[in-house]
Amino acid sequence: MSNNNIQSVRGMNDLLPDATDTWQGFEAIVRDWLRRYGYREMRTPILEHTGLFKRAIGEVTDIVEKEMYTFIDELNGESLTLRPEGTASSVRAVIQHNLLYDGGKRLWYSGPMFRHERPQKGRYRQFHQVGVEALGFAGPDTDAELIVMCADLWKELDIAPTLQLNTLGDQAARQRHRQKLVAYFESHREVLDEDAKRRLHSNPLRILDSKNPAMQALNEAAPRLMDELEDEALTHFDDVQSLLRAHGIAFEINPRLVRGLDYYNRTVFEWVTDQLGAQGTVCAGGRYDGLIEQLGGKPAPAAGFAMGMERLLALVEAGGRALATPGPDAYIVHAGDTARVFAWQVASALRSAGLSTILHCGGGGFKSQMKKADASCARYAVIVGDDEAAARQVTLKPLRDATEQRRTGMAQAIQFIQEATTQKV
Ligand code: HAM
């Protein structure tokens, strides 16, 4: 730290009011979108036992190996971790509360996640996800609907990320593929970098994900999982694709898409954009049929995705769509003793009518109050002088358009602002 002032932790950002206006606009759209698809919200703790993430995400993943905020609770010696993602917690909660006892569940969550990554544009140490999990559903229709619902949201947000799709098949096929991969990489040991050597026996699939240019040719020619897939998994994948085509969703099959978390099987997908630089994945997910059983629940299939809110909002902003709710409906300016008392009553009436209202505080002349009214981005200044107060009227001055100011009774003023506000939306 360069001076004595305490700053926020690197990679963890404050969201100031200008930003939260936009976030709230986004959250309102997202909430309504999830409601329309029949998903219900779940809120789980931000802290979980470290073992949950190790078991769910996988010991030999970047997240578990080097990105988790893990510490020992000194009061009882337990190892705890700030959640790096939401799927593990969701599955833990579903098992713990036996939520699948009467059939599948459609759940969503949102909130901060924590990963100790190198911060850069679009990559933070505290970031926010909206996650969607469909638990207990095995069919390709669920995979397709998860993707279709994303496409629906993109339309509403005026953005157009592209869809990359792959299948990871099932356990047995992956096992065979893994053996072939290990044999292949072992026979080319001299080309492997340190990371790859380390992963050779623990997680050879992740070697395919390497960004090292020296490994690209080797990876291109590596045995393909696609060649090992069994009929059932292939049919599942074909069905997902047919459903997507039927819904007019364009996609690109990317056999290199393996995802950074170990729990996936069959369908995996990522929505990517080239408008955000290096961190272009705005949403990602897939099927994870083995995870519930692996974490101690009765075997049940599942699929889901999570979107990175910072990245999505950056993309929406690049597209020019404004999500922020505008300033308040009214800013009441008042001067004079009688006016002050009446101004408080006006504020109360406007608020009771559902209008967002700032009542000027701190005195000052009309001119300086009008400046503050304008700076607040309010739609109307509601002017209350002693004259108006005596007549129990207000003067309405539009601040965002060129219409004339008018003096009216309170009920009419309320009606007028309400009508103007609905027209605008
Ligand atoms: P993930 O791919 O690790 O998947 O993260 C999902 C999304 O979160 C990414 O596509 C990205 O938009 C955002 N994200 C991840 N890390 C960061 C970061 N450091 N800074 C900013 N944004 C980030 C999961 O987390 C899975 N739980 C998704 C899932 C749900 N799969 C099935 N259900």
CSV table of C-alpha atoms in Angstrom, one decimal, residues 42-256:
chain,number,residue,atom,x,y,z
A,42,MET,CA,-31.8,-20.5,-3.0
A,43,ARG,CA,-29.3,-18.7,-0.7
A,44,THR,CA,-26.4,-20.6,0.8
A,45,PRO,CA,-23.6,-19.4,3.0
A,46,ILE,CA,-20.5,-17.8,1.5
A,47,LEU,CA,-18.3,-20.0,3.7
A,48,GLU,CA,-18.3,-23.8,3.3
A,49,HIS,CA,-16.1,-26.7,4.6
A,50,THR,CA,-13.0,-26.8,2.3
A,51,GLY,CA,-13.6,-30.5,1.7
A,52,LEU,CA,-16.8,-29.7,-0.2
A,53,PHE,CA,-15.0,-27.8,-3.0
A,54,LYS,CA,-12.1,-30.3,-3.1
A,55,ARG,CA,-14.5,-33.2,-3.6
A,56,ALA,CA,-16.9,-31.4,-6.0
A,57,ILE,CA,-14.6,-29.3,-8.2
A,58,GLY,CA,-11.6,-31.7,-8.1
A,59,GLU,CA,-8.3,-31.8,-6.3
A,60,VAL,CA,-6.3,-31.2,-9.5
A,61,THR,CA,-8.1,-28.1,-10.8
A,62,ASP,CA,-6.7,-24.6,-10.9
A,63,ILE,CA,-9.5,-23.5,-8.6
A,64,VAL,CA,-8.7,-26.0,-5.8
A,65,GLU,CA,-4.9,-26.1,-6.3
A,66,LYS,CA,-4.3,-22.4,-6.3
A,67,GLU,CA,-7.3,-20.1,-6.3
A,68,MET,CA,-9.2,-20.8,-3.1
A,69,TYR,CA,-9.4,-18.5,-0.1
A,70,THR,CA,-8.9,-21.2,2.6
A,71,PHE,CA,-8.2,-20.6,6.2
A,72,ILE,CA,-8.4,-22.5,9.5
A,73,ASP,CA,-11.1,-21.4,11.9
A,74,GLU,CA,-9.0,-21.0,14.9
A,75,LEU,CA,-11.9,-21.6,17.3
A,76,ASN,CA,-12.3,-25.2,16.3
A,77,GLY,CA,-9.5,-26.0,13.8
A,78,GLU,CA,-11.9,-26.5,10.8
A,79,SER,CA,-10.6,-25.7,7.4
A,80,LEU,CA,-13.1,-23.3,5.7
A,81,THR,CA,-13.2,-21.8,2.2
A,82,LEU,CA,-14.9,-18.8,0.7
A,83,ARG,CA,-17.0,-20.3,-2.1
A,84,PRO,CA,-15.3,-20.1,-5.5
A,85,GLU,CA,-18.5,-21.1,-7.3
A,86,GLY,CA,-22.1,-22.0,-6.4
A,87,THR,CA,-22.8,-25.5,-7.8
A,88,ALA,CA,-21.0,-27.4,-5.0
A,89,SER,CA,-22.9,-25.4,-2.3
A,90,SER,CA,-26.2,-25.9,-4.2
A,91,VAL,CA,-25.7,-29.7,-4.3
A,92,ARG,CA,-24.6,-29.8,-0.7
A,93,ALA,CA,-27.8,-27.9,0.4
A,94,VAL,CA,-30.0,-30.1,-1.8
A,95,ILE,CA,-28.6,-33.2,-0.2
A,96,GLN,CA,-28.6,-31.8,3.3
A,97,HIS,CA,-32.3,-30.8,3.1
A,98,ASN,CA,-33.4,-33.7,0.9
A,99,LEU,CA,-34.9,-31.3,-1.6
A,100,LEU,CA,-35.2,-33.9,-4.3
A,101,TYR,CA,-37.5,-36.2,-2.3
A,102,ASP,CA,-40.5,-35.4,-4.5
A,103,GLY,CA,-38.8,-34.9,-7.8
A,104,GLY,CA,-36.6,-32.5,-9.7
A,105,LYS,CA,-36.0,-29.0,-8.7
A,106,ARG,CA,-35.2,-25.8,-10.6
A,107,LEU,CA,-33.0,-23.5,-8.5
A,108,TRP,CA,-31.0,-20.3,-8.9
A,109,TYR,CA,-28.7,-18.3,-6.8
A,110,SER,CA,-26.6,-15.1,-7.1
A,111,GLY,CA,-23.9,-13.5,-5.1
A,112,PRO,CA,-20.2,-13.0,-4.7
A,113,MET,CA,-17.7,-15.8,-5.4
A,114,PHE,CA,-14.0,-15.7,-4.5
A,115,ARG,CA,-11.0,-16.9,-6.5
A,116,HIS,CA,-7.4,-15.9,-6.0
A,117,GLU,CA,-6.7,-15.3,-9.7
A,118,ARG,CA,-4.4,-12.6,-11.2
A,119,PRO,CA,-6.7,-9.7,-11.4
A,120,GLN,CA,-7.2,-8.1,-14.9
A,121,LYS,CA,-10.1,-6.6,-16.8
A,122,GLY,CA,-13.0,-9.0,-16.4
A,123,ARG,CA,-11.2,-11.2,-13.9
A,124,TYR,CA,-11.6,-10.4,-10.3
A,125,ARG,CA,-10.9,-12.1,-6.9
A,126,GLN,CA,-14.4,-11.3,-5.7
A,127,PHE,CA,-16.8,-11.5,-8.6
A,128,HIS,CA,-20.5,-12.2,-8.9
A,129,GLN,CA,-22.4,-15.0,-10.5
A,130,VAL,CA,-26.0,-15.8,-11.2
A,131,GLY,CA,-26.2,-19.5,-11.3
A,132,VAL,CA,-29.0,-21.8,-12.5
A,133,GLU,CA,-29.2,-25.5,-11.5
A,134,ALA,CA,-31.8,-28.0,-12.8
A,135,LEU,CA,-31.5,-31.0,-10.4
A,136,GLY,CA,-33.0,-34.4,-11.0
A,137,PHE,CA,-33.6,-34.0,-14.7
A,138,ALA,CA,-31.8,-36.4,-17.1
A,139,GLY,CA,-33.1,-35.6,-20.5
A,140,PRO,CA,-31.5,-33.6,-23.3
A,141,ASP,CA,-34.5,-31.3,-23.2
A,142,THR,CA,-33.2,-29.9,-19.9
A,143,ASP,CA,-29.7,-29.2,-21.4
A,144,ALA,CA,-31.4,-27.5,-24.4
A,145,GLU,CA,-33.8,-25.5,-22.3
A,146,LEU,CA,-30.9,-24.2,-20.1
A,147,ILE,CA,-29.2,-22.9,-23.3
A,148,VAL,CA,-32.4,-21.6,-24.8
A,149,MET,CA,-33.2,-19.6,-21.7
A,150,CYS,CA,-29.7,-18.0,-21.9
A,151,ALA,CA,-30.4,-17.0,-25.5
A,152,ASP,CA,-33.7,-15.5,-24.3
A,153,LEU,CA,-31.9,-13.3,-21.8
A,154,TRP,CA,-29.3,-12.2,-24.3
A,155,LYS,CA,-32.1,-11.0,-26.5
A,156,GLU,CA,-33.6,-9.0,-23.6
A,157,LEU,CA,-30.1,-7.5,-22.8
A,158,ASP,CA,-29.4,-6.7,-26.5
A,159,ILE,CA,-26.2,-8.8,-26.5
A,160,ALA,CA,-25.1,-11.6,-28.8
A,161,PRO,CA,-22.4,-13.9,-27.3
A,162,THR,CA,-21.8,-17.0,-29.3
A,163,LEU,CA,-22.4,-20.5,-28.1
A,164,GLN,CA,-19.7,-23.2,-27.9
A,165,LEU,CA,-20.8,-26.7,-27.3
A,166,ASN,CA,-19.2,-30.0,-26.5
A,167,THR,CA,-19.9,-33.3,-24.9
A,168,LEU,CA,-17.6,-35.0,-22.4
A,169,GLY,CA,-19.5,-38.3,-22.5
A,170,ASP,CA,-19.9,-40.6,-19.5
A,171,GLN,CA,-17.6,-42.2,-17.0
A,172,ALA,CA,-16.5,-45.3,-18.9
A,173,ALA,CA,-15.8,-43.4,-22.1
A,174,ARG,CA,-13.8,-40.8,-20.2
A,175,GLN,CA,-11.9,-43.5,-18.4
A,176,ARG,CA,-10.9,-45.1,-21.8
A,177,HIS,CA,-10.0,-41.7,-23.2
A,178,ARG,CA,-8.0,-40.8,-20.2
A,179,GLN,CA,-5.9,-44.0,-20.5
A,180,LYS,CA,-5.3,-43.3,-24.2
A,181,LEU,CA,-4.3,-39.7,-23.4
A,182,VAL,CA,-1.9,-40.7,-20.7
A,183,ALA,CA,-0.2,-43.2,-23.0
A,184,TYR,CA,-0.1,-40.6,-25.8
A,185,PHE,CA,1.4,-37.9,-23.6
A,186,GLU,CA,3.9,-40.3,-22.1
A,187,SER,CA,5.1,-41.2,-25.5
A,188,HIS,CA,5.7,-37.5,-26.1
A,189,ARG,CA,7.1,-36.6,-22.7
A,190,GLU,CA,9.9,-34.4,-24.2
A,191,VAL,CA,7.3,-31.9,-25.5
A,192,LEU,CA,5.4,-31.6,-22.2
A,193,ASP,CA,5.8,-28.5,-20.1
A,194,GLU,CA,6.0,-28.6,-16.3
A,195,ASP,CA,2.3,-28.1,-15.8
A,196,ALA,CA,1.5,-30.9,-18.2
A,197,LYS,CA,4.0,-33.3,-16.5
A,198,ARG,CA,2.4,-32.6,-13.2
A,199,ARG,CA,-1.1,-33.2,-14.5
A,200,LEU,CA,-0.1,-36.3,-16.6
A,201,HIS,CA,-1.4,-38.8,-14.1
A,202,SER,CA,-3.7,-36.7,-12.0
A,203,ASN,CA,-5.7,-34.8,-14.6
A,204,PRO,CA,-4.5,-35.4,-18.2
A,205,LEU,CA,-7.7,-33.9,-19.7
A,206,ARG,CA,-6.6,-30.5,-18.4
A,207,ILE,CA,-3.4,-30.7,-20.4
A,208,LEU,CA,-5.6,-30.2,-23.5
A,209,ASP,CA,-6.7,-26.9,-22.1
A,210,SER,CA,-3.1,-25.6,-22.1
A,211,LYS,CA,-2.5,-22.1,-23.4
A,212,ASN,CA,1.2,-22.9,-24.0
A,213,PRO,CA,1.9,-22.4,-27.8
A,214,ALA,CA,4.6,-25.1,-27.6
A,215,MET,CA,2.0,-27.7,-26.7
A,216,GLN,CA,-0.6,-26.8,-29.3
A,217,ALA,CA,0.5,-29.2,-32.0
A,218,LEU,CA,0.7,-32.0,-29.6
A,219,ASN,CA,-2.7,-31.3,-28.3
A,220,GLU,CA,-4.2,-31.0,-31.8
A,221,ALA,CA,-3.2,-34.5,-32.5
A,222,ALA,CA,-4.2,-36.0,-29.2
A,223,PRO,CA,-6.7,-38.9,-29.0
A,224,ARG,CA,-10.2,-37.5,-29.1
A,225,LEU,CA,-12.9,-38.2,-26.5
A,226,MET,CA,-15.5,-38.0,-29.3
A,227,ASP,CA,-14.0,-41.3,-30.7
A,228,GLU,CA,-14.7,-43.1,-27.4
A,229,LEU,CA,-18.2,-41.9,-26.8
A,230,GLU,CA,-21.0,-44.5,-26.4
A,231,ASP,CA,-24.2,-44.5,-28.3
A,232,GLU,CA,-26.3,-43.2,-25.4
A,233,ALA,CA,-24.2,-40.2,-24.8
A,234,LEU,CA,-23.9,-39.5,-28.6
A,235,THR,CA,-27.7,-39.7,-28.9
A,236,HIS,CA,-28.1,-37.4,-26.0
A,237,PHE,CA,-25.8,-34.9,-27.6
A,238,ASP,CA,-27.5,-35.2,-31.0
A,239,ASP,CA,-30.9,-34.6,-29.3
A,240,VAL,CA,-29.5,-31.4,-27.6
A,241,GLN,CA,-28.3,-30.2,-30.9
A,242,SER,CA,-31.6,-30.9,-32.7
A,243,LEU,CA,-33.6,-29.1,-30.0
A,244,LEU,CA,-31.2,-26.1,-30.3
A,245,ARG,CA,-31.6,-26.1,-34.1
A,246,ALA,CA,-35.4,-26.3,-33.7
A,247,HIS,CA,-35.2,-23.1,-31.6
A,248,GLY,CA,-33.0,-21.3,-34.0
A,249,ILE,CA,-30.0,-21.3,-31.7
A,250,ALA,CA,-26.7,-21.1,-33.6
A,251,PHE,CA,-23.7,-23.0,-32.0
A,252,GLU,CA,-20.3,-24.2,-32.7
A,253,ILE,CA,-19.1,-27.6,-31.6
A,254,ASN,CA,-15.7,-27.2,-29.9
A,255,PRO,CA,-14.1,-30.5,-29.1
A,256,ARG,CA,-11.5,-28.7,-27.0
